[in-house]
Short mmCIF file of C-alpha atoms and ligand atoms in Angstrom, two decimals:
data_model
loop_
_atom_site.label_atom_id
_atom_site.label_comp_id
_atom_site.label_asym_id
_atom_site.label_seq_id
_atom_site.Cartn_x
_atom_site.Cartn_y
_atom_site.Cartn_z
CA UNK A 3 19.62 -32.59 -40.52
CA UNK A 4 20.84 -29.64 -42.58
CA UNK A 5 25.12 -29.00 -41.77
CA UNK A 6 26.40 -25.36 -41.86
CA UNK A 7 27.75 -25.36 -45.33
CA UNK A 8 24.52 -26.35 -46.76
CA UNK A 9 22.76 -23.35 -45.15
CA UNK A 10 24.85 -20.40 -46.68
CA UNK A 11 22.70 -17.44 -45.70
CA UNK A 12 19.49 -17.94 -47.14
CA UNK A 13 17.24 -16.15 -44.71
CA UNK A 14 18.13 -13.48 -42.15
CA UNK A 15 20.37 -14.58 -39.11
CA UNK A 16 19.26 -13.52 -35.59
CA UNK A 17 21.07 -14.29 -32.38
CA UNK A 18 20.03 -14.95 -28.65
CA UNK A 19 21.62 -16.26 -25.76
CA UNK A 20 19.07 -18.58 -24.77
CA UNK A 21 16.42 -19.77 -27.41
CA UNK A 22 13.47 -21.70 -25.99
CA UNK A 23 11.35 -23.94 -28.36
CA UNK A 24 7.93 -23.64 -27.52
CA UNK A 25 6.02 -20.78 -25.38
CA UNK A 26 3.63 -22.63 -23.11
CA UNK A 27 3.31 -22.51 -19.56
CA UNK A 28 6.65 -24.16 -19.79
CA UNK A 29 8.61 -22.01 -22.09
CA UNK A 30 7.33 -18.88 -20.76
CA UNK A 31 7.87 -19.52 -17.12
CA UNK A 32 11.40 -20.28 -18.26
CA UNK A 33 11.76 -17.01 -19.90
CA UNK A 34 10.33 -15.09 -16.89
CA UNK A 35 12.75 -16.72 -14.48
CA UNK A 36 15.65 -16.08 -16.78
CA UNK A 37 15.10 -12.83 -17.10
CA UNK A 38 14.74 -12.42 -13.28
CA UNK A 39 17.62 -13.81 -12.28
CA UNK A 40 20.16 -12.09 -15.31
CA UNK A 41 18.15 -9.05 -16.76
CA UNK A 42 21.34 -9.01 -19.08
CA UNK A 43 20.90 -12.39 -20.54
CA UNK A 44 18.86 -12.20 -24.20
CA UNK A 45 15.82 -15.03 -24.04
CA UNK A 46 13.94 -15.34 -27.49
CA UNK A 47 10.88 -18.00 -27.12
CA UNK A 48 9.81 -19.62 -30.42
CA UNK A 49 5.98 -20.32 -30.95
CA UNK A 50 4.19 -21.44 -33.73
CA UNK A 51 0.92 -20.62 -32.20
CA UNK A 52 0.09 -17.99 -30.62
CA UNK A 53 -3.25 -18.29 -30.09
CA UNK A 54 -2.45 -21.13 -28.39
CA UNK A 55 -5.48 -23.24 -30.54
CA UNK A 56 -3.98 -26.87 -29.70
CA UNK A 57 -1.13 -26.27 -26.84
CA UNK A 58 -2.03 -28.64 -23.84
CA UNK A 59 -1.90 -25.45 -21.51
CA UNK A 60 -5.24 -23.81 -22.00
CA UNK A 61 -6.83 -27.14 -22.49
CA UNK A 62 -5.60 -28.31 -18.85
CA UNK A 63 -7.78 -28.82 -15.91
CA UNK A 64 -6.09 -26.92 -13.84
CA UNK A 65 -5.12 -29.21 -10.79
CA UNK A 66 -2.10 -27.93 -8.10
CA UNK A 67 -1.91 -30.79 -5.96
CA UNK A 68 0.86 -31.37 -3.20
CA UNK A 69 0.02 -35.57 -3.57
CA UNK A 70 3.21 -37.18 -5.02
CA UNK A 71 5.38 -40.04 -3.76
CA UNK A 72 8.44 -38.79 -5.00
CA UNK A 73 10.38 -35.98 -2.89
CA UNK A 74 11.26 -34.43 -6.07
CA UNK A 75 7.69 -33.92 -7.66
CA UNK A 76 5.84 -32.80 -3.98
CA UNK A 77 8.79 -30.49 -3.62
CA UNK A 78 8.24 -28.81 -7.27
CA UNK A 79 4.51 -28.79 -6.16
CA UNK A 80 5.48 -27.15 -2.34
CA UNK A 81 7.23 -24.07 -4.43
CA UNK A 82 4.82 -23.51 -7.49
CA UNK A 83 1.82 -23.63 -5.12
CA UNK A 84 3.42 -21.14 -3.19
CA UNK A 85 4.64 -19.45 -6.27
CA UNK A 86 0.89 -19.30 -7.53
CA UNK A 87 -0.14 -17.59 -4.10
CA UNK A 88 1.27 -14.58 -5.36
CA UNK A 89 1.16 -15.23 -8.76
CA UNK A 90 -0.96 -11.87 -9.41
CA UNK A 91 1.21 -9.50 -7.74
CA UNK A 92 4.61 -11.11 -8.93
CA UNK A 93 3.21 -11.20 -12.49
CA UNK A 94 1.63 -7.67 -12.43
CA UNK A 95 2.55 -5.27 -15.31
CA UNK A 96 2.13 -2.06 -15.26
CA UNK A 97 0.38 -2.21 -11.99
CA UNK A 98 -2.13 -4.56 -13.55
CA UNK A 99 -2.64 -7.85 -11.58
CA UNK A 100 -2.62 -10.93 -13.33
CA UNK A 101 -5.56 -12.50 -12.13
CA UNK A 102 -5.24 -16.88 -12.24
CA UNK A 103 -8.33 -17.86 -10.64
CA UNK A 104 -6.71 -19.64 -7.87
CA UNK A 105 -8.86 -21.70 -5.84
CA UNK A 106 -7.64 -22.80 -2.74
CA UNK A 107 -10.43 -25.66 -2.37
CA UNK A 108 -8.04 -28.52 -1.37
CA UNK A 109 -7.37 -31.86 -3.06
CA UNK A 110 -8.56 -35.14 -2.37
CA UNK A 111 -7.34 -38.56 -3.12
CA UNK A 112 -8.76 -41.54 -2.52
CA UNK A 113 -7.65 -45.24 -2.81
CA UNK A 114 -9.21 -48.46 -2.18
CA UNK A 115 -8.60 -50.92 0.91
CA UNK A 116 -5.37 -52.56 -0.79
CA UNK A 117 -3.62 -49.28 -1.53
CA UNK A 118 -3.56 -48.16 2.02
CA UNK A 119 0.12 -49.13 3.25
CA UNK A 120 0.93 -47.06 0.13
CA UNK A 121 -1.20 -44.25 0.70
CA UNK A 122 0.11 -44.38 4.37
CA UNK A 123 3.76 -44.47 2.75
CA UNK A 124 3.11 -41.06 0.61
CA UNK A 125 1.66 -39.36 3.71
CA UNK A 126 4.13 -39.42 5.62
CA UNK A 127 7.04 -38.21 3.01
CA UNK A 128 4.86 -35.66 2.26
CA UNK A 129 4.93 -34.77 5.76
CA UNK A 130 8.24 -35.11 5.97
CA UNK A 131 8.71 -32.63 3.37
CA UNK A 132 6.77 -30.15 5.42
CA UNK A 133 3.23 -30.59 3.32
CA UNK A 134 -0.51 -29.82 5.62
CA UNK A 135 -1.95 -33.51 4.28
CA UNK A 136 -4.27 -35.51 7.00
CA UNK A 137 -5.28 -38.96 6.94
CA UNK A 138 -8.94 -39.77 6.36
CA UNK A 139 -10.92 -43.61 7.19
CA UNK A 140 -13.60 -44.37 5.09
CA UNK A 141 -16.26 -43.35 8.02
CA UNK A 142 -14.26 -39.83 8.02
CA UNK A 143 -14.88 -39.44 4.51
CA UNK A 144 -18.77 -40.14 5.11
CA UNK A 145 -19.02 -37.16 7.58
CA UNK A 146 -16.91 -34.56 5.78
CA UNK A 147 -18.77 -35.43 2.38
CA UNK A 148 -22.08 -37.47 3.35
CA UNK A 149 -22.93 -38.11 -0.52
CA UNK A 150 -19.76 -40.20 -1.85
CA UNK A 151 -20.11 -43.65 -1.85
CA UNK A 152 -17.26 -44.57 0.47
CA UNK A 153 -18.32 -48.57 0.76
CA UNK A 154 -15.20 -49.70 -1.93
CA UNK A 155 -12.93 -47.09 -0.28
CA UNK A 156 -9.93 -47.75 1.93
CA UNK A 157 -8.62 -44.23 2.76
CA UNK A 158 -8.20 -40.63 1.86
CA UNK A 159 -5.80 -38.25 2.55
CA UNK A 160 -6.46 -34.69 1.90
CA UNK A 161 -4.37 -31.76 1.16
CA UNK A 162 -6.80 -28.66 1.75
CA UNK A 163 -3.99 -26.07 0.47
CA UNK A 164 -4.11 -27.44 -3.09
CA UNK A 165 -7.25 -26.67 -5.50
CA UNK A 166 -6.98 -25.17 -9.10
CA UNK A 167 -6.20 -22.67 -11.25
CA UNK A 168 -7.63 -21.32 -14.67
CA UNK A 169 -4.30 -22.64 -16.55
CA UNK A 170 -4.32 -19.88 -19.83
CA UNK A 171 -3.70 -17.13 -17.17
CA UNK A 172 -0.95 -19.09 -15.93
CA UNK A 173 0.01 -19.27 -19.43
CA UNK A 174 -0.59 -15.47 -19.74
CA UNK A 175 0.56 -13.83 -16.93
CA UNK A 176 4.18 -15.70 -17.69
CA UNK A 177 4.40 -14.84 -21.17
CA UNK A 178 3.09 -10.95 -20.44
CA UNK A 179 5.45 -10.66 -17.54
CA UNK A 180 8.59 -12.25 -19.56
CA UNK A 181 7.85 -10.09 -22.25
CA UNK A 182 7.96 -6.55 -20.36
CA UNK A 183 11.31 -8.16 -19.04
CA UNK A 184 12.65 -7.91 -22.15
CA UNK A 185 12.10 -11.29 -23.23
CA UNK A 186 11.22 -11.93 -27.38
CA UNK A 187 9.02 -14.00 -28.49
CA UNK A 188 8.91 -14.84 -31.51
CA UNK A 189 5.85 -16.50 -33.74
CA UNK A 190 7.43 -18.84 -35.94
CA UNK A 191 8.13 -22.82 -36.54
CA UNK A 192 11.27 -24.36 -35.52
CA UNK A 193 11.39 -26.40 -38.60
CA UNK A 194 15.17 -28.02 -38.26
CA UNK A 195 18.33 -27.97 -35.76
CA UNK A 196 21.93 -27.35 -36.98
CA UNK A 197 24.47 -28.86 -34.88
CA UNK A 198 28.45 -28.40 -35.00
CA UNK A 199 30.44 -31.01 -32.96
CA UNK A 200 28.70 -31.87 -29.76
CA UNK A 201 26.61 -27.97 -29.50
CA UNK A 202 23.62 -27.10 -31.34
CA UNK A 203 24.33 -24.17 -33.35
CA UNK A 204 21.12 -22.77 -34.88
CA UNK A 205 17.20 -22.86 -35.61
CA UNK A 206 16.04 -22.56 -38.90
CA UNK A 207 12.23 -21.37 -39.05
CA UNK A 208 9.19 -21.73 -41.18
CA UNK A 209 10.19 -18.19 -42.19
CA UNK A 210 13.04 -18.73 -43.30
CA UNK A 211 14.99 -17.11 -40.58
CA UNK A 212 17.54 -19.09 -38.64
CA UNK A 213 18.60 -18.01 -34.72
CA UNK A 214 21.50 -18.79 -33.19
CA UNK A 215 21.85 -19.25 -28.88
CA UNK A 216 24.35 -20.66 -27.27
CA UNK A 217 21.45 -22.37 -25.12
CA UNK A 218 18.60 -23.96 -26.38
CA UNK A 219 15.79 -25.44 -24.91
CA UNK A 220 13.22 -27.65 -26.01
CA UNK A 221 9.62 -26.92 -24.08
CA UNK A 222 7.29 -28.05 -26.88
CA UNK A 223 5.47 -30.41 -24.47
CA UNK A 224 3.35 -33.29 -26.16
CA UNK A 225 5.63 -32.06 -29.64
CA UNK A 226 9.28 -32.14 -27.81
CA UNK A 227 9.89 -35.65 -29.16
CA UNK A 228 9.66 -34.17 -32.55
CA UNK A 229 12.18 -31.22 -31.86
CA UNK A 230 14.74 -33.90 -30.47
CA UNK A 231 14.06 -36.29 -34.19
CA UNK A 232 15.51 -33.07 -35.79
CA UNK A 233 18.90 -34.02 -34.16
CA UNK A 234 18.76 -37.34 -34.78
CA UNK A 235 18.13 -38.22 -30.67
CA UNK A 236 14.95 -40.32 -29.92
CA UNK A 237 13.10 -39.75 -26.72
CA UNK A 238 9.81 -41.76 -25.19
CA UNK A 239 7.89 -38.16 -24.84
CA UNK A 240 4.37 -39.57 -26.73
CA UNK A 241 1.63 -37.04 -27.22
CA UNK A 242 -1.61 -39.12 -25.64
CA UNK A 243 -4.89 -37.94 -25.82
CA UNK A 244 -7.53 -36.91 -22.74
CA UNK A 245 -10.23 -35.30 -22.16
CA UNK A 246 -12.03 -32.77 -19.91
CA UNK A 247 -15.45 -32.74 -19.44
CA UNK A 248 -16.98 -30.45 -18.01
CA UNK A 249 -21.10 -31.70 -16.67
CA UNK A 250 -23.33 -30.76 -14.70
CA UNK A 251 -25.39 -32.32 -11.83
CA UNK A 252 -29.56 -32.21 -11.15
CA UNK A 253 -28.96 -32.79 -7.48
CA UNK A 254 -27.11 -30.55 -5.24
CA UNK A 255 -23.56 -32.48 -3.25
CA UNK A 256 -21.96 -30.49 -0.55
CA UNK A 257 -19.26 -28.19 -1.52
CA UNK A 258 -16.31 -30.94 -2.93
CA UNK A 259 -12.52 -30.58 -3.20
CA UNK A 260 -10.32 -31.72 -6.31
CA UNK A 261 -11.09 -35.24 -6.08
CA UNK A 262 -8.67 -38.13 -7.51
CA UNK A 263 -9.48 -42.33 -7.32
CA UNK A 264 -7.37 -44.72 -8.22
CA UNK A 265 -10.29 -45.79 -10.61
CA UNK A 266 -8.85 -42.56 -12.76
CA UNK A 267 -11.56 -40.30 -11.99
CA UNK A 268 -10.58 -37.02 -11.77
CA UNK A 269 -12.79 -33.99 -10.78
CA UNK A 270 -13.72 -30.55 -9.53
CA UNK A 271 -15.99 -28.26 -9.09
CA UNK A 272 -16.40 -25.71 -11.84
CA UNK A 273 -19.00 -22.56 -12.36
CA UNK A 274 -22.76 -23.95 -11.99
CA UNK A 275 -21.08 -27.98 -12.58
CA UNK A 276 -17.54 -29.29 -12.52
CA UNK A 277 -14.84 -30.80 -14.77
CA UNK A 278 -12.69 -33.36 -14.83
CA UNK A 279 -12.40 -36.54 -17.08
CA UNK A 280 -10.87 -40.60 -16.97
CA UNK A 281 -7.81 -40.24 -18.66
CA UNK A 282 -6.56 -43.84 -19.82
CA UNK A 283 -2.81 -44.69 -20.84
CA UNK A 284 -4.42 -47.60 -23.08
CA UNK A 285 -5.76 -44.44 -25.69
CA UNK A 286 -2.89 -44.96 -28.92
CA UNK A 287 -0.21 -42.12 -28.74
CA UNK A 288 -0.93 -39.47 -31.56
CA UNK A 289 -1.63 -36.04 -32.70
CA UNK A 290 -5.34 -36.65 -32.47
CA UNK A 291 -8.05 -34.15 -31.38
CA UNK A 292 -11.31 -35.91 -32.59
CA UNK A 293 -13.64 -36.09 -29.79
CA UNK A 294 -15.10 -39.22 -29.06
CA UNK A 295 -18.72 -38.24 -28.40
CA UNK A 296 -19.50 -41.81 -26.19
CA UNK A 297 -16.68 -41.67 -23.75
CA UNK A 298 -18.25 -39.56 -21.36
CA UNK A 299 -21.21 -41.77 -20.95
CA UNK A 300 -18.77 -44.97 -21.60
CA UNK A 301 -16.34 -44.40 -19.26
CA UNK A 302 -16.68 -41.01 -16.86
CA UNK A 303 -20.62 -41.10 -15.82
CA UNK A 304 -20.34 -44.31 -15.03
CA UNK A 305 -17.30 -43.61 -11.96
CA UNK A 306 -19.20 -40.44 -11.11
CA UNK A 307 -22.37 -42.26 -10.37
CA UNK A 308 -20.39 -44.80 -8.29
CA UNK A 309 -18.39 -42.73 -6.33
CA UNK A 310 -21.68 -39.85 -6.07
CA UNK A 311 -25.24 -41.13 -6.86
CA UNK A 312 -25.93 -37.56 -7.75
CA UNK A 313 -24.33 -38.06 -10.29
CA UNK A 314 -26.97 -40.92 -11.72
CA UNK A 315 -28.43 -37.85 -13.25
CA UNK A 316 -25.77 -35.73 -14.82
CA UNK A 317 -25.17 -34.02 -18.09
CA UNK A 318 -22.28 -33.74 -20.27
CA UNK A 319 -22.48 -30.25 -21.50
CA UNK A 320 -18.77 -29.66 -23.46
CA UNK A 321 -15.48 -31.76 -23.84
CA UNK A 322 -12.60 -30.37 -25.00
CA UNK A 323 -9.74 -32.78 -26.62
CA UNK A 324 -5.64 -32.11 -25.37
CA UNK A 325 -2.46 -33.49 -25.69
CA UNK A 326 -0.65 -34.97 -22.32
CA UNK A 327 3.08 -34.48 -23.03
CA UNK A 328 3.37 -38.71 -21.78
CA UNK A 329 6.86 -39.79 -20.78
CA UNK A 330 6.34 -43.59 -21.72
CA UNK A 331 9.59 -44.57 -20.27
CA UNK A 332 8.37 -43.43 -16.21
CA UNK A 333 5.82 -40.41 -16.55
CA UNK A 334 7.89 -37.99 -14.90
CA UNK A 335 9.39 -34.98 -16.71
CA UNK A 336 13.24 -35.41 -18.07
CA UNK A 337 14.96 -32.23 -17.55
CA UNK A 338 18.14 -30.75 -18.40
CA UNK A 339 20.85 -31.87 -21.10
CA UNK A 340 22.41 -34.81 -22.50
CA UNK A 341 20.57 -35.77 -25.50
CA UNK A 342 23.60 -37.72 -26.99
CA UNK A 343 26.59 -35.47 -26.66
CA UNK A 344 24.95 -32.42 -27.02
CA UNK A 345 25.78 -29.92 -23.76
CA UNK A 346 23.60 -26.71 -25.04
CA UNK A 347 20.27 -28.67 -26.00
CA UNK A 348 18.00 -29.17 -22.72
CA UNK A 349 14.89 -31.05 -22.56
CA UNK A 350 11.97 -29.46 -20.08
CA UNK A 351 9.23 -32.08 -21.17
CA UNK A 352 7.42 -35.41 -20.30
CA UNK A 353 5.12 -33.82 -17.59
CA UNK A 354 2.54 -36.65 -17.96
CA UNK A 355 -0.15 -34.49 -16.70
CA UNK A 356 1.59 -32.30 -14.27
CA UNK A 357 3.05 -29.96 -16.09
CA UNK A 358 1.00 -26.71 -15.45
CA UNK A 359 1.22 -26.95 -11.63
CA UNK A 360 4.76 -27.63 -12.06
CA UNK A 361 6.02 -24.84 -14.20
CA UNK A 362 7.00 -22.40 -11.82
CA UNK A 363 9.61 -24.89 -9.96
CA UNK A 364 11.03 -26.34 -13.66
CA UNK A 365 10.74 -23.11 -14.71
CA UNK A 366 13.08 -21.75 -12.20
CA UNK A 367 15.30 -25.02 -12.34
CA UNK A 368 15.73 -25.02 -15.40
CA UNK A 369 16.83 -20.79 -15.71
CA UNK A 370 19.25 -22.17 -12.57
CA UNK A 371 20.64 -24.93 -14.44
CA UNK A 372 21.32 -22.09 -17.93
CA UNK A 373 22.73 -19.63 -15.74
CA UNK A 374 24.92 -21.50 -13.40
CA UNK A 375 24.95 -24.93 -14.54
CA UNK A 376 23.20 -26.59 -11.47
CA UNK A 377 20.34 -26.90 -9.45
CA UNK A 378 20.22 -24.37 -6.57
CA UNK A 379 16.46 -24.47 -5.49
CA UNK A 380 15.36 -28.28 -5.74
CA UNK A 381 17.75 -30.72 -6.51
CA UNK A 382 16.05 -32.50 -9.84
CA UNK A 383 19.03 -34.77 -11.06
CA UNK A 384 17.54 -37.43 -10.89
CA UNK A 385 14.76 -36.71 -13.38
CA UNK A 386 17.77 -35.89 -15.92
CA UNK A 387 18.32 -37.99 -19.24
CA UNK A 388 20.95 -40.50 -17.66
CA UNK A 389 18.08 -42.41 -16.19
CA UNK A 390 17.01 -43.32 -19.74
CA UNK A 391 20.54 -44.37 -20.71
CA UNK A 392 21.25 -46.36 -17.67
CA UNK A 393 17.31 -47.82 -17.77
CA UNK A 394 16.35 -47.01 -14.27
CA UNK A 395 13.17 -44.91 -14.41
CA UNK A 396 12.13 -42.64 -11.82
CA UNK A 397 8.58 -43.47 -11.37
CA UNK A 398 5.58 -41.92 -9.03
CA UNK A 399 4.26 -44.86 -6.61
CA UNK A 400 0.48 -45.24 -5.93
CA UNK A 401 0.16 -41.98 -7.64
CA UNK A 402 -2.17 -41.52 -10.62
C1 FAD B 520 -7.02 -32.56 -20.57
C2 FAD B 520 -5.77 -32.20 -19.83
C3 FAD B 520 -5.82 -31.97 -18.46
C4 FAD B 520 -4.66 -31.62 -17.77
N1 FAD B 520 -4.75 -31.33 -16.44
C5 FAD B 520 -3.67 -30.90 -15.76
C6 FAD B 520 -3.76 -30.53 -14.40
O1 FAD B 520 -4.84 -30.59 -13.80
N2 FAD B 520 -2.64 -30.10 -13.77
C7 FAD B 520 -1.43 -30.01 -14.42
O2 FAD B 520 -0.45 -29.63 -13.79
N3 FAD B 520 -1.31 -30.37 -15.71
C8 FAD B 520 -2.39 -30.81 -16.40
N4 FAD B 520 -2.28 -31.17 -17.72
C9 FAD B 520 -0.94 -31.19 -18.33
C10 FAD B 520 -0.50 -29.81 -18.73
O3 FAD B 520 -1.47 -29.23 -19.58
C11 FAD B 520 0.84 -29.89 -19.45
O4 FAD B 520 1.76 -30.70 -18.75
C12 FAD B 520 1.45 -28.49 -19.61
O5 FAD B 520 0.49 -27.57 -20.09
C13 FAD B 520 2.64 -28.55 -20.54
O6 FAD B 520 3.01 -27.22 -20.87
P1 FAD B 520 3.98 -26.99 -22.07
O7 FAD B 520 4.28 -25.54 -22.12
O8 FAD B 520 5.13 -27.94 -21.99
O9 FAD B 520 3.13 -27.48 -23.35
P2 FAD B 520 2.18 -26.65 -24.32
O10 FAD B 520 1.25 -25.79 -23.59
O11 FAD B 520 1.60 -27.64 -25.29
O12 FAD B 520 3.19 -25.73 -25.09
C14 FAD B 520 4.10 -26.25 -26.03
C15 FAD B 520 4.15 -25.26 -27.17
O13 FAD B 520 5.17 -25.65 -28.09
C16 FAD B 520 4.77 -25.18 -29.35
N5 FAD B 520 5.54 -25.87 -30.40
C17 FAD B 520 5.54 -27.19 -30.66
N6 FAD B 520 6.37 -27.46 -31.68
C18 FAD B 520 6.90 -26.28 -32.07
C19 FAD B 520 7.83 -25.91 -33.10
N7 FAD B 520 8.36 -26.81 -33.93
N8 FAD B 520 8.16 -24.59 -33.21
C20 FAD B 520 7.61 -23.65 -32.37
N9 FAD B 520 6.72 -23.96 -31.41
C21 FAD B 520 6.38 -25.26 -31.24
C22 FAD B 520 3.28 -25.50 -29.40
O14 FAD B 520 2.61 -24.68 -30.35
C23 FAD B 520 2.86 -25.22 -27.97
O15 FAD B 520 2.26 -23.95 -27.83
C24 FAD B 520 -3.41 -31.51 -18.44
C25 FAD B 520 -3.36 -31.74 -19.81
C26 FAD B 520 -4.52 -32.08 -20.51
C27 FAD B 520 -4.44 -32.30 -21.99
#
C-alpha cells in the first residue's frame, strides 16, 4: 500500500466528496440517492467497465422477491419493490421514462414436508412486516398450477406482488438519472488505496490519476474483497460462479410465477421460454466465466422435469456465466464502515444473490448513513462489519 510521500504528484489530483468504487446497480443507486438527498454534495463513481461486459448486474435474473426470514432483508425488499413501481417516472430524464420491464407476476416458493414449521415461521414475520404472502397446501398448489409435480412438496407460500425486472435498466436508469444530477462518473481502475491514520485519503487509478473524498465507498460487488486487500483488511466477500439459463419448453404449462425450491431451482418465465438456473455454493470461489456446457442437462433439466414433466422435453437455448458477490461468512450483505479503524471506507457488498432487488433500499441506506451518519429509513446495523469481528453472523433461515 503506497504512503503519501511515496506518491509526490505523479498524475493529476482530482477531488470529490464522496468517491464510490464500482458503478453497478449498487454504486449507481448510491450516487442517485446522494445526490437526491444533498444536490450540493460532489459524488464521483469509479468504473472500469463501462460496458458493463462482466459486472454481475446485467447478467442477473432479475428476481424482486418479498420471501426473507430476516426483518431486515424483507424490509429492504418492501421499499425497493415499491421503489421499482415507479422506477420509470422517478428515473425519467428529460421527460424520457426509464422503462425496467417490471413484471408484477408474483413469486413462489416452495419447500418440502420437513421445512414447513419454517416456512410457517417466515410467513408470518413477513406478515408482520406488512407483506401480501398466503399460505398454499400441496393440493392448493395442484389447482392453481395443475402441471407441477406437487407429490414431494410440503407447502408454498406465494407473494403475487413480487416478479422481475430486466436488471441492465435498473442498472441504467440509476446511472442516467445520477448522472443528470450532477453525479461523475468516471471510467477508470481503482488500482491502490492511500490511507493516513485511521481515514483513507486517496485513489490512485489505472490512469494515473489519483482522487481524493473524504468518503469512500467500496460497491465493486463479487471484486469488493479485492478493493479492501488494497488496505490491508481481509473480508469473506468470494466471487462464486452461476448460471442462467434461459430454455425453452415443447409443451405448453399454465402461466407460472417466479418459482424457488429448496432443491435450488430457480425459474421464470421469459419471452417464448423462461430462465432461471441451480446455483450451487459447492462451485470453487473464482474469477471464472467458462461455461460449463453439461450443467444444464447435469443438474437444471433434471429439477425442471421433476417439479414440471413438461419439462421432460426442454431445450437449453443460451447460458450466460456471472459472478454472485458471496458473503462466505453468512450470505447477507455487510454494510457500512469499520474495516479495521478506518471511519471513511464503507463496504456495500456481499449480496449473495440479492443484490439487484436490493439496491434501491442499500442504496438509500447507505447515502443516509454518508450524509448523516445513521440509518433513518431501515435500521441495517446489524448487517454492519462488527458481526464479523464478534463472529455472530446474521444469516437468512429456510431461505435459499
Ligand atoms: C446469474 C445471476 C443471477 C442473479 N439473480 C439475481 C436476482 O434474481 N435478483 C437479485 O436481486 N440479484 C441477483 N443476482 C445478484 C446481483 O446480480 C448482484 O447482487 C448485484 O448485481 C450486485 O451489484 P453490484 O453493483 O454490487 O455489482 P456489479 O454489477 O458487479 O458492479 C460492480 C462493478 O465494480 C466494478 N469494479 C470492480 N473492481 C473495480 C476497480 N478496481 N475499479 C473500478 N471499478 C471496479 C466492476 O467493473 C463492476 O461493474 C444474480 C447474480 C447472478 C450472477
Amino acid at each position: 500500500m503506497p504512503d503519501e510521500d511515496e506518491l509526490s504528484l505523479k498524475g493529476a489530483r482530482l477531488k470529490t466528496d464522496v468517491a464510490i468504487i464500482g458503478g453497478g446497480a449498487i454504486g449507481s443507486a448510491v450516487a442517485y440517492f446522494l445526490k437526491l438527498h444533498d444536490p450540493a454534495v460532489a459524488v464521483t463513481v469509479i468504473e472500469r467497465d463501462p460496458g458493463y461486459r462482466l459486472a454481475s448486474t446485467p447478467r442477473a435474473s432479475g428476481g424482486i422477491r418479498r420471501l426473507f426470514s430476516l426483518p431486515e432483508n424483507i424490509q429492504l425488499s418492501q421499499y425497493s419493490i415499491a421503489f421499482f413501481e415507479s422506477f420509470p417516472e422517478t428515473m425519467a430524464v428529460d421527460g424520457g421514462a426509464a422503462d425496467i420491464g417490471l413484471h408484477k407476476g408474483g413469486y413462489l416458493f416452495i419447500v418440502p414436508p420437513a421445512h414447513r414449521a419454517t416456512l410457517r415461521r417466515n410467513l408470518e414475520t413477513q406478515r408482520r412486516l406488512g407483506c401480501d404472502v398466503s399460505w398454499l397446501e400441496p393440493s392448493e398448489l395442484k389447482e392453481q398450477f395443475p402441471s407441477m409435480n406437487v407429490e414431494d412438496l410440503g407447502a408454498a407460500v406465494h407473494s403475487p406482488g413480487d416478479g422481475w425486472l430486466d436488471p441492465h435498466s435498473v442498472l441504467t436508469g440509476f446511472r442516467n438519472k445520477a448522472t443528470s444530477m450532477g453525479a461523475e462518473f468516471l471510467a477508470d481502475e481503482v488500482t491502490g488505496l492511500t490511507r493516513g491514520g485511521n481515514a483513507v485519503t486517496g485513489a490512485l487509478l489505472r490512469s494515473g490519476q489519483r482522487i481524493e473524498a473524504s468518503q469512500f465507498v467500496n460497491a465493486a460487488g463479487a471484486w469488493a474483497s479485492e478493493i479492501c486487500a488494497m488496505l490491508g483488511v481481509e473480508v469473506p466477500i468470494r466471487p462464486l460462479r452461476r448460471f442462467e439459463h434461459f430454455f425453452e419448453c415443447q409443451d405448453s404449462i399454465e402461466p407460472l410465477p417466479y418459482i424457488k425450491d429448496t432443491r435450488r431451482l430457480a425459474f421464470r418465465p421469459e419471452g417464448t421460454g423462461y430462465s432461471g438456473g441451480v446455483p450451487t455454493l459447492a462451485e470453487p470461489r473464482g474469477y471464472n466465466f467458462d461455461v460449463d456446457g453439461g450443467y444444464f442437462e447435469k443438474a437444471v433439466w433434471p429439477e425442471l422435469a421433476h417439479r414440471f414433466p413438461q419439462f421432460e422435453r426442454t431445450r437449453c437455448r443460451r447460458t450466460l456465466p456471472g459472478l454472485y458477490d458471496q458473503n462466505d461468512f453468512d450470505g447477507n450483505v455487510i454494510i457500512g464502515p469499520g474495516a479495521g479503524p478506518l471511519a471513511n471506507f464503507h463496504l456495500l457488498a456481499g449480496f449473495s444473490g440479492h443484490g439487484l432487488m436490493h439496491a434501491p433500499g442499500c442504496g438509500r441506506a447507505m447515502a443516509e448513513l454518508l450524509l448523516t451518519g445513521r440509518y433513518q429509513t431501515i435500521d441495517l446495523r446489524r448487517f454492519g462489519w462488527q458481526r464479523l469481528a464478534a463472529g455472530t453472523p446474521v444469516r437468512e433461515h429456510g431461505i435459499i
